């Protein structure tokens, strides 16, 4: 179907869908946090366009973490941690939708904790969080500050190596989080997908569980799943803020 609506018409439809629903689910990725100055992976200024000794997929794999732990943490501290980042208009809009009883869950591939910082409570973190780190030996919790202030390989008091609670390539997702995400998508009336290239599986497969007819896809660049959208918006996720219902 030809995409003939103007941006203003699309925003108007989105406004109507948001104000008519108390069962909205949002599913997002790195593009949600680019306006908080955290680079994405595959966008125009993304990490994958920069040059490293190894490709980011290699560095962020379990094998690399185990075999080149020192180098892993150099990259991780430099490129994955943004302690100064603050929630942007997209995070805040979703928190408002939840407070108004409209948004039932935010499902995120992000690991930055910004949805919770904005006030969202039901956040399903498919890929974990940089804010949590655990000793591989004794299981003790360590905050992000300990990773930031350490040099080389961060170690626990017990001598064990600390691992960030983020899902690395080659690692599986938390089954309970994934199942709850599937349940939320299945039950959703309006599903908004935003700021994700929809290329990382199994997360990207969540779209297949949606059964409604109000699938909104908001992304700056085209994705392979654009044809599945009932409302396709080529733009920033932060435009959600302009479409909030007057409560
Ligand atoms: P991706 O980098 O593959 O894709 C991001 C998409 O968002 C791109 O299509 C880009 O065009 C679009 N985009 C960028 N800024 C946008 C904006 N303001 N509004 C709308 N669209 C925008 O990201 P992904 O699909 O989430 O997959 C990458 C993986 O990288 C995820 O697993 C995630 O865990 C991880 N990651 C997380 C963070 C973070 O926590 N903030 C940052 C980088 C990567």
PDB file of C-alpha atoms and ligand atoms in Angstrom:
ATOM      1  CA  UNK A   1       0.000   0.000   0.000  1.00  0.00           C
ATOM      2  CA  UNK A   2       1.397   3.432  -0.968  1.00  0.00           C
ATOM      3  CA  UNK A   3       2.471   5.586   1.971  1.00  0.00           C
ATOM      4  CA  UNK A   4       0.546   8.759   1.087  1.00  0.00           C
ATOM      5  CA  UNK A   5      -0.185  10.325   4.488  1.00  0.00           C
ATOM      6  CA  UNK A   6       1.705  13.418   5.623  1.00  0.00           C
ATOM      7  CA  UNK A   7       3.642  13.462   8.889  1.00  0.00           C
ATOM      8  CA  UNK A   8       0.893  15.619  10.452  1.00  0.00           C
ATOM      9  CA  UNK A   9      -1.794  13.122   9.437  1.00  0.00           C
ATOM     10  CA  UNK A  10       0.245  10.263  10.870  1.00  0.00           C
ATOM     11  CA  UNK A  11       0.738  12.060  14.178  1.00  0.00           C
ATOM     12  CA  UNK A  12      -3.000  12.694  14.338  1.00  0.00           C
ATOM     13  CA  UNK A  13      -3.731   8.970  13.861  1.00  0.00           C
ATOM     14  CA  UNK A  14      -1.178   8.111  16.540  1.00  0.00           C
ATOM     15  CA  UNK A  15      -2.797  10.624  18.921  1.00  0.00           C
ATOM     16  CA  UNK A  16      -6.184   9.000  18.366  1.00  0.00           C
ATOM     17  CA  UNK A  17      -4.837   5.479  18.882  1.00  0.00           C
ATOM     18  CA  UNK A  18      -3.038   6.502  22.085  1.00  0.00           C
ATOM     19  CA  UNK A  19      -6.062   8.289  23.518  1.00  0.00           C
ATOM     20  CA  UNK A  20      -8.317   5.333  22.666  1.00  0.00           C
ATOM     21  CA  UNK A  21      -6.216   2.667  24.389  1.00  0.00           C
ATOM     22  CA  UNK A  22      -5.421   1.428  27.880  1.00  0.00           C
ATOM     23  CA  UNK A  23      -3.344  -1.433  26.601  1.00  0.00           C
ATOM     24  CA  UNK A  24      -0.370   0.045  24.800  1.00  0.00           C
ATOM     25  CA  UNK A  25       2.926  -1.846  24.684  1.00  0.00           C
ATOM     26  CA  UNK A  26       6.181  -0.286  23.529  1.00  0.00           C
ATOM     27  CA  UNK A  27       9.085  -2.280  22.122  1.00  0.00           C
ATOM     28  CA  UNK A  28      12.266  -0.345  21.464  1.00  0.00           C
ATOM     29  CA  UNK A  29      15.976  -0.350  20.888  1.00  0.00           C
ATOM     30  CA  UNK A  30      19.089   1.780  20.800  1.00  0.00           C
ATOM     31  CA  UNK A  31      17.406   4.543  18.743  1.00  0.00           C
ATOM     32  CA  UNK A  32      15.318   5.447  21.806  1.00  0.00           C
ATOM     33  CA  UNK A  33      18.471   6.617  23.581  1.00  0.00           C
ATOM     34  CA  UNK A  34      20.334   8.404  20.773  1.00  0.00           C
ATOM     35  CA  UNK A  35      18.740  11.717  21.822  1.00  0.00           C
ATOM     36  CA  UNK A  36      20.297  11.079  25.238  1.00  0.00           C
ATOM     37  CA  UNK A  37      23.653  11.041  23.400  1.00  0.00           C
ATOM     38  CA  UNK A  38      24.131   7.278  23.592  1.00  0.00           C
ATOM     39  CA  UNK A  39      25.118   6.088  20.109  1.00  0.00           C
ATOM     40  CA  UNK A  40      23.205   3.210  18.554  1.00  0.00           C
ATOM     41  CA  UNK A  41      24.886   0.335  16.706  1.00  0.00           C
ATOM     42  CA  UNK A  42      23.498   0.525  13.168  1.00  0.00           C
ATOM     43  CA  UNK A  43      22.237   4.113  12.784  1.00  0.00           C
ATOM     44  CA  UNK A  44      24.130   6.743  10.763  1.00  0.00           C
ATOM     45  CA  UNK A  45      26.474   7.633  13.648  1.00  0.00           C
ATOM     46  CA  UNK A  46      26.387   4.130  15.127  1.00  0.00           C
ATOM     47  CA  UNK A  47      29.180   2.145  16.702  1.00  0.00           C
ATOM     48  CA  UNK A  48      29.301  -0.239  13.728  1.00  0.00           C
ATOM     49  CA  UNK A  49      30.530   2.600  11.491  1.00  0.00           C
ATOM     50  CA  UNK A  50      33.606   3.148  13.662  1.00  0.00           C
ATOM     51  CA  UNK A  51      36.828   1.147  13.298  1.00  0.00           C
ATOM     52  CA  UNK A  52      38.194  -1.183  15.967  1.00  0.00           C
ATOM     53  CA  UNK A  53      40.803  -3.915  16.070  1.00  0.00           C
ATOM     54  CA  UNK A  54      37.919  -6.408  16.179  1.00  0.00           C
ATOM     55  CA  UNK A  55      34.290  -5.893  15.040  1.00  0.00           C
ATOM     56  CA  UNK A  56      31.956  -4.881  17.921  1.00  0.00           C
ATOM     57  CA  UNK A  57      30.026  -8.192  17.569  1.00  0.00           C
ATOM     58  CA  UNK A  58      33.276 -10.031  18.292  1.00  0.00           C
ATOM     59  CA  UNK A  59      34.273  -7.862  21.253  1.00  0.00           C
ATOM     60  CA  UNK A  60      30.790  -8.111  22.754  1.00  0.00           C
ATOM     61  CA  UNK A  61      30.694 -11.900  22.578  1.00  0.00           C
ATOM     62  CA  UNK A  62      31.002 -14.341  25.456  1.00  0.00           C
ATOM     63  CA  UNK A  63      34.032 -15.972  23.830  1.00  0.00           C
ATOM     64  CA  UNK A  64      35.858 -12.640  23.643  1.00  0.00           C
ATOM     65  CA  UNK A  65      34.840 -11.723  27.195  1.00  0.00           C
ATOM     66  CA  UNK A  66      36.417 -14.972  28.402  1.00  0.00           C
ATOM     67  CA  UNK A  67      39.507 -14.985  26.194  1.00  0.00           C
ATOM     68  CA  UNK A  68      40.376 -11.233  26.040  1.00  0.00           C
ATOM     69  CA  UNK A  69      38.815 -10.011  29.282  1.00  0.00           C
ATOM     70  CA  UNK A  70      41.127  -6.999  29.547  1.00  0.00           C
ATOM     71  CA  UNK A  71      40.327  -5.744  26.046  1.00  0.00           C
ATOM     72  CA  UNK A  72      36.647  -6.440  26.557  1.00  0.00           C
ATOM     73  CA  UNK A  73      36.553  -4.112  29.568  1.00  0.00           C
ATOM     74  CA  UNK A  74      38.574  -1.364  27.809  1.00  0.00           C
ATOM     75  CA  UNK A  75      35.954  -1.297  25.039  1.00  0.00           C
ATOM     76  CA  UNK A  76      33.049  -1.735  27.426  1.00  0.00           C
ATOM     77  CA  UNK A  77      34.069   1.189  29.678  1.00  0.00           C
ATOM     78  CA  UNK A  78      34.776   3.383  26.682  1.00  0.00           C
ATOM     79  CA  UNK A  79      31.755   2.600  24.484  1.00  0.00           C
ATOM     80  CA  UNK A  80      28.966   1.066  26.538  1.00  0.00           C
ATOM     81  CA  UNK A  81      28.854   3.134  29.729  1.00  0.00           C
ATOM     82  CA  UNK A  82      27.211   6.575  29.771  1.00  0.00           C
ATOM     83  CA  UNK A  83      26.819   7.495  33.420  1.00  0.00           C
ATOM     84  CA  UNK A  84      25.918  11.125  32.583  1.00  0.00           C
ATOM     85  CA  UNK A  85      23.045  10.223  30.213  1.00  0.00           C
ATOM     86  CA  UNK A  86      19.573  11.499  31.099  1.00  0.00           C
ATOM     87  CA  UNK A  87      16.183  10.314  29.824  1.00  0.00           C
ATOM     88  CA  UNK A  88      14.910  12.167  26.736  1.00  0.00           C
ATOM     89  CA  UNK A  89      11.414  13.076  25.519  1.00  0.00           C
ATOM     90  CA  UNK A  90      10.763   9.517  24.271  1.00  0.00           C
ATOM     91  CA  UNK A  91      11.521   7.910  27.658  1.00  0.00           C
ATOM     92  CA  UNK A  92       9.457  10.575  29.450  1.00  0.00           C
ATOM     93  CA  UNK A  93       6.469  10.175  27.100  1.00  0.00           C
ATOM     94  CA  UNK A  94       6.361   6.424  27.761  1.00  0.00           C
ATOM     95  CA  UNK A  95       6.556   6.967  31.518  1.00  0.00           C
ATOM     96  CA  UNK A  96       3.626   9.400  31.252  1.00  0.00           C
ATOM     97  CA  UNK A  97       1.604   6.875  29.259  1.00  0.00           C
ATOM     98  CA  UNK A  98       2.206   4.305  31.981  1.00  0.00           C
ATOM     99  CA  UNK A  99       1.238   6.745  34.758  1.00  0.00           C
ATOM    100  CA  UNK A 100      -2.001   7.464  32.873  1.00  0.00           C
ATOM    101  CA  UNK A 101      -2.755   3.725  32.910  1.00  0.00           C
ATOM    102  CA  UNK A 102      -2.309   3.444  29.155  1.00  0.00           C
ATOM    103  CA  UNK A 103       1.091   1.815  28.625  1.00  0.00           C
ATOM    104  CA  UNK A 104       1.217  -1.680  30.115  1.00  0.00           C
ATOM    105  CA  UNK A 105       4.867  -2.477  29.403  1.00  0.00           C
ATOM    106  CA  UNK A 106       8.049  -1.138  27.896  1.00  0.00           C
ATOM    107  CA  UNK A 107      10.090  -3.917  26.339  1.00  0.00           C
ATOM    108  CA  UNK A 108      13.611  -2.761  25.620  1.00  0.00           C
ATOM    109  CA  UNK A 109      16.757  -4.070  24.016  1.00  0.00           C
ATOM    110  CA  UNK A 110      18.648  -1.233  25.710  1.00  0.00           C
ATOM    111  CA  UNK A 111      20.934  -1.762  28.633  1.00  0.00           C
ATOM    112  CA  UNK A 112      21.152   1.846  29.854  1.00  0.00           C
ATOM    113  CA  UNK A 113      18.399   1.950  32.496  1.00  0.00           C
ATOM    114  CA  UNK A 114      16.942   5.209  31.087  1.00  0.00           C
ATOM    115  CA  UNK A 115      13.313   4.035  30.974  1.00  0.00           C
ATOM    116  CA  UNK A 116      13.397   3.430  34.723  1.00  0.00           C
ATOM    117  CA  UNK A 117      15.204   6.748  35.245  1.00  0.00           C
ATOM    118  CA  UNK A 118      12.300   8.424  33.410  1.00  0.00           C
ATOM    119  CA  UNK A 119       9.804   6.787  35.775  1.00  0.00           C
ATOM    120  CA  UNK A 120       8.595   3.715  33.862  1.00  0.00           C
ATOM    121  CA  UNK A 121       8.006   0.819  36.260  1.00  0.00           C
ATOM    122  CA  UNK A 122       7.147  -2.125  34.053  1.00  0.00           C
ATOM    123  CA  UNK A 123      10.312  -2.386  31.974  1.00  0.00           C
ATOM    124  CA  UNK A 124      11.327  -5.702  30.474  1.00  0.00           C
ATOM    125  CA  UNK A 125      15.051  -5.561  29.777  1.00  0.00           C
ATOM    126  CA  UNK A 126      15.674  -8.233  27.168  1.00  0.00           C
ATOM    127  CA  UNK A 127      19.436  -7.658  27.118  1.00  0.00           C
ATOM    128  CA  UNK A 128      20.060  -6.837  30.772  1.00  0.00           C
ATOM    129  CA  UNK A 129      21.508  -3.670  32.266  1.00  0.00           C
ATOM    130  CA  UNK A 130      24.906  -2.032  32.708  1.00  0.00           C
ATOM    131  CA  UNK A 131      23.719  -0.910  36.142  1.00  0.00           C
ATOM    132  CA  UNK A 132      23.984  -4.486  37.458  1.00  0.00           C
ATOM    133  CA  UNK A 133      27.205  -6.480  37.647  1.00  0.00           C
ATOM    134  CA  UNK A 134      27.889  -9.741  39.431  1.00  0.00           C
ATOM    135  CA  UNK A 135      30.958 -11.615  40.596  1.00  0.00           C
ATOM    136  CA  UNK A 136      31.281 -14.819  38.581  1.00  0.00           C
ATOM    137  CA  UNK A 137      32.737 -16.522  41.639  1.00  0.00           C
ATOM    138  CA  UNK A 138      30.590 -15.563  44.648  1.00  0.00           C
ATOM    139  CA  UNK A 139      27.651 -13.846  42.911  1.00  0.00           C
ATOM    140  CA  UNK A 140      28.028 -10.572  44.822  1.00  0.00           C
ATOM    141  CA  UNK A 141      26.359  -7.493  43.276  1.00  0.00           C
ATOM    142  CA  UNK A 142      28.510  -4.573  42.078  1.00  0.00           C
ATOM    143  CA  UNK A 143      27.256  -1.186  40.860  1.00  0.00           C
ATOM    144  CA  UNK A 144      28.297   0.627  37.684  1.00  0.00           C
ATOM    145  CA  UNK A 145      30.569   2.977  39.706  1.00  0.00           C
ATOM    146  CA  UNK A 146      32.809   0.046  40.596  1.00  0.00           C
ATOM    147  CA  UNK A 147      33.229  -0.824  36.928  1.00  0.00           C
ATOM    148  CA  UNK A 148      33.900   2.808  36.005  1.00  0.00           C
ATOM    149  CA  UNK A 149      36.452   3.390  38.746  1.00  0.00           C
ATOM    150  CA  UNK A 150      38.322   0.109  38.199  1.00  0.00           C
ATOM    151  CA  UNK A 151      41.214  -0.402  35.779  1.00  0.00           C
ATOM    152  CA  UNK A 152      41.820  -3.508  33.699  1.00  0.00           C
ATOM    153  CA  UNK A 153      39.690  -6.461  34.759  1.00  0.00           C
ATOM    154  CA  UNK A 154      37.282  -5.521  37.580  1.00  0.00           C
ATOM    155  CA  UNK A 155      37.500  -7.962  40.480  1.00  0.00           C
ATOM    156  CA  UNK A 156      35.375  -8.711  43.494  1.00  0.00           C
ATOM    157  CA  UNK A 157      36.729  -8.707  47.056  1.00  0.00           C
ATOM    158  CA  UNK A 158      36.765 -12.508  46.774  1.00  0.00           C
ATOM    159  CA  UNK A 159      39.143 -12.286  43.784  1.00  0.00           C
ATOM    160  CA  UNK A 160      36.528 -13.379  41.245  1.00  0.00           C
ATOM    161  CA  UNK A 161      36.019 -11.565  37.932  1.00  0.00           C
ATOM    162  CA  UNK A 162      32.966  -9.323  37.716  1.00  0.00           C
ATOM    163  CA  UNK A 163      30.620  -9.690  34.743  1.00  0.00           C
ATOM    164  CA  UNK A 164      28.121  -7.045  33.642  1.00  0.00           C
ATOM    165  CA  UNK A 165      24.536  -8.339  33.670  1.00  0.00           C
ATOM    166  CA  UNK A 166      24.217  -7.754  29.927  1.00  0.00           C
ATOM    167  CA  UNK A 167      23.457 -10.412  27.371  1.00  0.00           C
ATOM    168  CA  UNK A 168      26.539 -10.868  25.189  1.00  0.00           C
ATOM    169  CA  UNK A 169      26.505 -12.380  21.713  1.00  0.00           C
ATOM    170  CA  UNK A 170      26.386 -16.205  22.086  1.00  0.00           C
ATOM    171  CA  UNK A 171      24.452 -15.907  25.361  1.00  0.00           C
ATOM    172  CA  UNK A 172      20.763 -16.705  25.762  1.00  0.00           C
ATOM    173  CA  UNK A 173      18.094 -14.289  26.967  1.00  0.00           C
ATOM    174  CA  UNK A 174      16.467 -14.633  30.365  1.00  0.00           C
ATOM    175  CA  UNK A 175      13.593 -17.003  29.563  1.00  0.00           C
ATOM    176  CA  UNK A 176      11.171 -15.487  32.116  1.00  0.00           C
ATOM    177  CA  UNK A 177      11.713 -11.935  30.756  1.00  0.00           C
ATOM    178  CA  UNK A 178      11.267 -13.125  27.178  1.00  0.00           C
ATOM    179  CA  UNK A 179       8.067 -15.035  28.021  1.00  0.00           C
ATOM    180  CA  UNK A 180       6.595 -12.001  29.771  1.00  0.00           C
ATOM    181  CA  UNK A 181       7.492  -9.850  26.752  1.00  0.00           C
ATOM    182  CA  UNK A 182       5.695 -12.326  24.477  1.00  0.00           C
ATOM    183  CA  UNK A 183       2.653 -12.272  26.774  1.00  0.00           C
ATOM    184  CA  UNK A 184       2.533  -8.452  26.756  1.00  0.00           C
ATOM    185  CA  UNK A 185       2.877  -8.204  22.969  1.00  0.00           C
ATOM    186  CA  UNK A 186       0.157 -10.839  22.465  1.00  0.00           C
ATOM    187  CA  UNK A 187      -2.220  -8.956  24.753  1.00  0.00           C
ATOM    188  CA  UNK A 188      -1.465  -5.479  23.369  1.00  0.00           C
ATOM    189  CA  UNK A 189      -4.079  -3.371  21.684  1.00  0.00           C
ATOM    190  CA  UNK A 190      -1.607  -0.797  20.310  1.00  0.00           C
ATOM    191  CA  UNK A 191       1.980  -1.990  19.763  1.00  0.00           C
ATOM    192  CA  UNK A 192       4.545   0.756  19.209  1.00  0.00           C
ATOM    193  CA  UNK A 193       7.934  -0.312  17.938  1.00  0.00           C
ATOM    194  CA  UNK A 194      10.585   2.392  17.860  1.00  0.00           C
ATOM    195  CA  UNK A 195      14.302   3.055  17.476  1.00  0.00           C
ATOM    196  CA  UNK A 196      15.314  -0.441  16.510  1.00  0.00           C
ATOM    197  CA  UNK A 197      16.730  -1.898  13.308  1.00  0.00           C
ATOM    198  CA  UNK A 198      14.807  -5.120  14.127  1.00  0.00           C
ATOM    199  CA  UNK A 199      17.812  -7.224  13.223  1.00  0.00           C
ATOM    200  CA  UNK A 200      18.793  -8.711  16.592  1.00  0.00           C
ATOM    201  CA  UNK A 201      17.048 -12.021  17.363  1.00  0.00           C
ATOM    202  CA  UNK A 202      15.198 -13.375  19.259  1.00  0.00           C
ATOM    203  CA  UNK A 203      14.116  -9.830  20.272  1.00  0.00           C
ATOM    204  CA  UNK A 204      13.084  -8.826  16.728  1.00  0.00           C
ATOM    205  CA  UNK A 205      10.819 -11.886  16.503  1.00  0.00           C
ATOM    206  CA  UNK A 206       8.498 -10.383  19.135  1.00  0.00           C
ATOM    207  CA  UNK A 207       6.631  -8.524  16.379  1.00  0.00           C
ATOM    208  CA  UNK A 208       5.225 -11.873  15.206  1.00  0.00           C
ATOM    209  CA  UNK A 209       3.218 -12.298  18.419  1.00  0.00           C
ATOM    210  CA  UNK A 210       1.160  -9.140  17.934  1.00  0.00           C
ATOM    211  CA  UNK A 211      -2.471  -9.863  17.073  1.00  0.00           C
ATOM    212  CA  UNK A 212      -3.991  -6.382  16.844  1.00  0.00           C
ATOM    213  CA  UNK A 213      -4.391  -3.947  13.965  1.00  0.00           C
ATOM    214  CA  UNK A 214      -2.584  -0.899  15.380  1.00  0.00           C
ATOM    215  CA  UNK A 215       1.086  -1.652  14.884  1.00  0.00           C
ATOM    216  CA  UNK A 216       3.023   1.626  14.894  1.00  0.00           C
ATOM    217  CA  UNK A 217       6.610   1.587  13.656  1.00  0.00           C
ATOM    218  CA  UNK A 218       8.630   4.745  14.377  1.00  0.00           C
ATOM    219  CA  UNK A 219      12.193   4.661  13.110  1.00  0.00           C
ATOM    220  CA  UNK A 220      14.590   7.088  11.494  1.00  0.00           C
ATOM    221  CA  UNK A 221      15.648   4.584   8.852  1.00  0.00           C
ATOM    222  CA  UNK A 222      13.824   1.800   7.020  1.00  0.00           C
ATOM    223  CA  UNK A 223      13.629  -1.692   8.575  1.00  0.00           C
ATOM    224  CA  UNK A 224      12.930  -5.062   7.006  1.00  0.00           C
ATOM    225  CA  UNK A 225       9.581  -5.128   8.804  1.00  0.00           C
ATOM    226  CA  UNK A 226       8.163  -1.793   7.600  1.00  0.00           C
ATOM    227  CA  UNK A 227       5.519  -3.553   5.505  1.00  0.00           C
ATOM    228  CA  UNK A 228       3.991  -5.065   8.662  1.00  0.00           C
ATOM    229  CA  UNK A 229       3.200  -1.649  10.160  1.00  0.00           C
ATOM    230  CA  UNK A 230      -0.341  -0.250  10.207  1.00  0.00           C
ATOM    231  CA  UNK A 231       1.208   3.170  10.792  1.00  0.00           C
ATOM    232  CA  UNK A 232       4.761   3.757   9.591  1.00  0.00           C
ATOM    233  CA  UNK A 233       6.486   6.912  10.783  1.00  0.00           C
ATOM    234  CA  UNK A 234       9.943   7.786   9.470  1.00  0.00           C
ATOM    235  CA  UNK A 235      11.127  10.050  12.265  1.00  0.00           C
ATOM    236  CA  UNK A 236      12.433  10.274  15.820  1.00  0.00           C
ATOM    237  CA  UNK A 237      10.797   8.235  18.604  1.00  0.00           C
ATOM    238  CA  UNK A 238      10.662  11.420  20.662  1.00  0.00           C
ATOM    239  CA  UNK A 239       7.701  12.575  18.542  1.00  0.00           C
ATOM    240  CA  UNK A 240       5.649  10.352  20.842  1.00  0.00           C
ATOM    241  CA  UNK A 241       5.757  13.269  23.233  1.00  0.00           C
ATOM    242  CA  UNK A 242       3.767  15.442  20.801  1.00  0.00           C
ATOM    243  CA  UNK A 243       1.101  12.755  20.511  1.00  0.00           C
ATOM    244  CA  UNK A 244       0.289  12.215  24.189  1.00  0.00           C
ATOM    245  CA  UNK A 245      -3.399  12.367  25.103  1.00  0.00           C
ATOM    246  CA  UNK A 246      -4.498  15.306  27.278  1.00  0.00           C
ATOM    247  CA  UNK A 247      -5.193  13.603  30.624  1.00  0.00           C
TER     248      UNK A 247
HETATM  249  P1  LIG B   1      20.428  -0.664  16.171  1.00  0.00           P
HETATM  250  O1  LIG B   1      21.625   0.191  16.418  1.00  0.00           O
HETATM  251  O2  LIG B   1      20.606  -1.894  15.380  1.00  0.00           O
HETATM  252  O3  LIG B   1      19.314   0.193  15.430  1.00  0.00           O
HETATM  253  C1  LIG B   1      18.902   1.445  15.883  1.00  0.00           C
HETATM  254  C2  LIG B   1      17.847   1.973  14.933  1.00  0.00           C
HETATM  255  O4  LIG B   1      17.289   3.161  15.497  1.00  0.00           O
HETATM  256  C3  LIG B   1      18.394   2.353  13.558  1.00  0.00           C
HETATM  257  O5  LIG B   1      17.516   1.811  12.583  1.00  0.00           O
HETATM  258  C4  LIG B   1      18.353   3.891  13.556  1.00  0.00           C
HETATM  259  O6  LIG B   1      18.071   4.416  12.277  1.00  0.00           O
HETATM  260  C5  LIG B   1      17.222   4.169  14.501  1.00  0.00           C
HETATM  261  N1  LIG B   1      17.299   5.434  15.231  1.00  0.00           N
HETATM  262  C6  LIG B   1      18.389   6.066  15.734  1.00  0.00           C
HETATM  263  N2  LIG B   1      18.028   7.150  16.444  1.00  0.00           N
HETATM  264  C7  LIG B   1      16.666   7.209  16.367  1.00  0.00           C
HETATM  265  C8  LIG B   1      15.696   8.086  16.899  1.00  0.00           C
HETATM  266  N3  LIG B   1      16.018   9.142  17.657  1.00  0.00           N
HETATM  267  N4  LIG B   1      14.380   7.830  16.632  1.00  0.00           N
HETATM  268  C9  LIG B   1      14.025   6.774  15.853  1.00  0.00           C
HETATM  269  N5  LIG B   1      14.908   5.917  15.325  1.00  0.00           N
HETATM  270  C10 LIG B   1      16.210   6.123  15.593  1.00  0.00           C
HETATM  271  O7  LIG B   1      19.781  -0.940  17.595  1.00  0.00           O
HETATM  272  P2  LIG B   1      18.909  -2.172  18.112  1.00  0.00           P
HETATM  273  O8  LIG B   1      17.944  -2.574  17.076  1.00  0.00           O
HETATM  274  O9  LIG B   1      18.449  -1.792  19.457  1.00  0.00           O
HETATM  275  O10 LIG B   1      19.925  -3.383  18.255  1.00  0.00           O
HETATM  276  C11 LIG B   1      21.223  -3.168  18.754  1.00  0.00           C
HETATM  277  C12 LIG B   1      21.598  -3.874  20.046  1.00  0.00           C
HETATM  278  O11 LIG B   1      22.509  -2.971  20.650  1.00  0.00           O
HETATM  279  C13 LIG B   1      20.551  -4.080  21.067  1.00  0.00           C
HETATM  280  O12 LIG B   1      20.622  -5.396  21.413  1.00  0.00           O
HETATM  281  C14 LIG B   1      20.953  -3.254  22.295  1.00  0.00           C
HETATM  282  O13 LIG B   1      21.096  -4.091  23.420  1.00  0.00           O
HETATM  283  C15 LIG B   1      22.324  -2.762  22.023  1.00  0.00           C
HETATM  284  N6  LIG B   1      22.574  -1.316  22.276  1.00  0.00           N
HETATM  285  C16 LIG B   1      22.026  -0.702  23.338  1.00  0.00           C
HETATM  286  C17 LIG B   1      22.249   0.652  23.559  1.00  0.00           C
HETATM  287  C18 LIG B   1      21.629   1.313  24.756  1.00  0.00           C
HETATM  288  O14 LIG B   1      21.396   0.654  25.760  1.00  0.00           O
HETATM  289  N7  LIG B   1      21.308   2.598  24.674  1.00  0.00           N
HETATM  290  C19 LIG B   1      23.038   1.384  22.667  1.00  0.00           C
HETATM  291  C20 LIG B   1      23.607   0.704  21.574  1.00  0.00           C
HETATM  292  C21 LIG B   1      23.348  -0.644  21.374  1.00  0.00           C
END
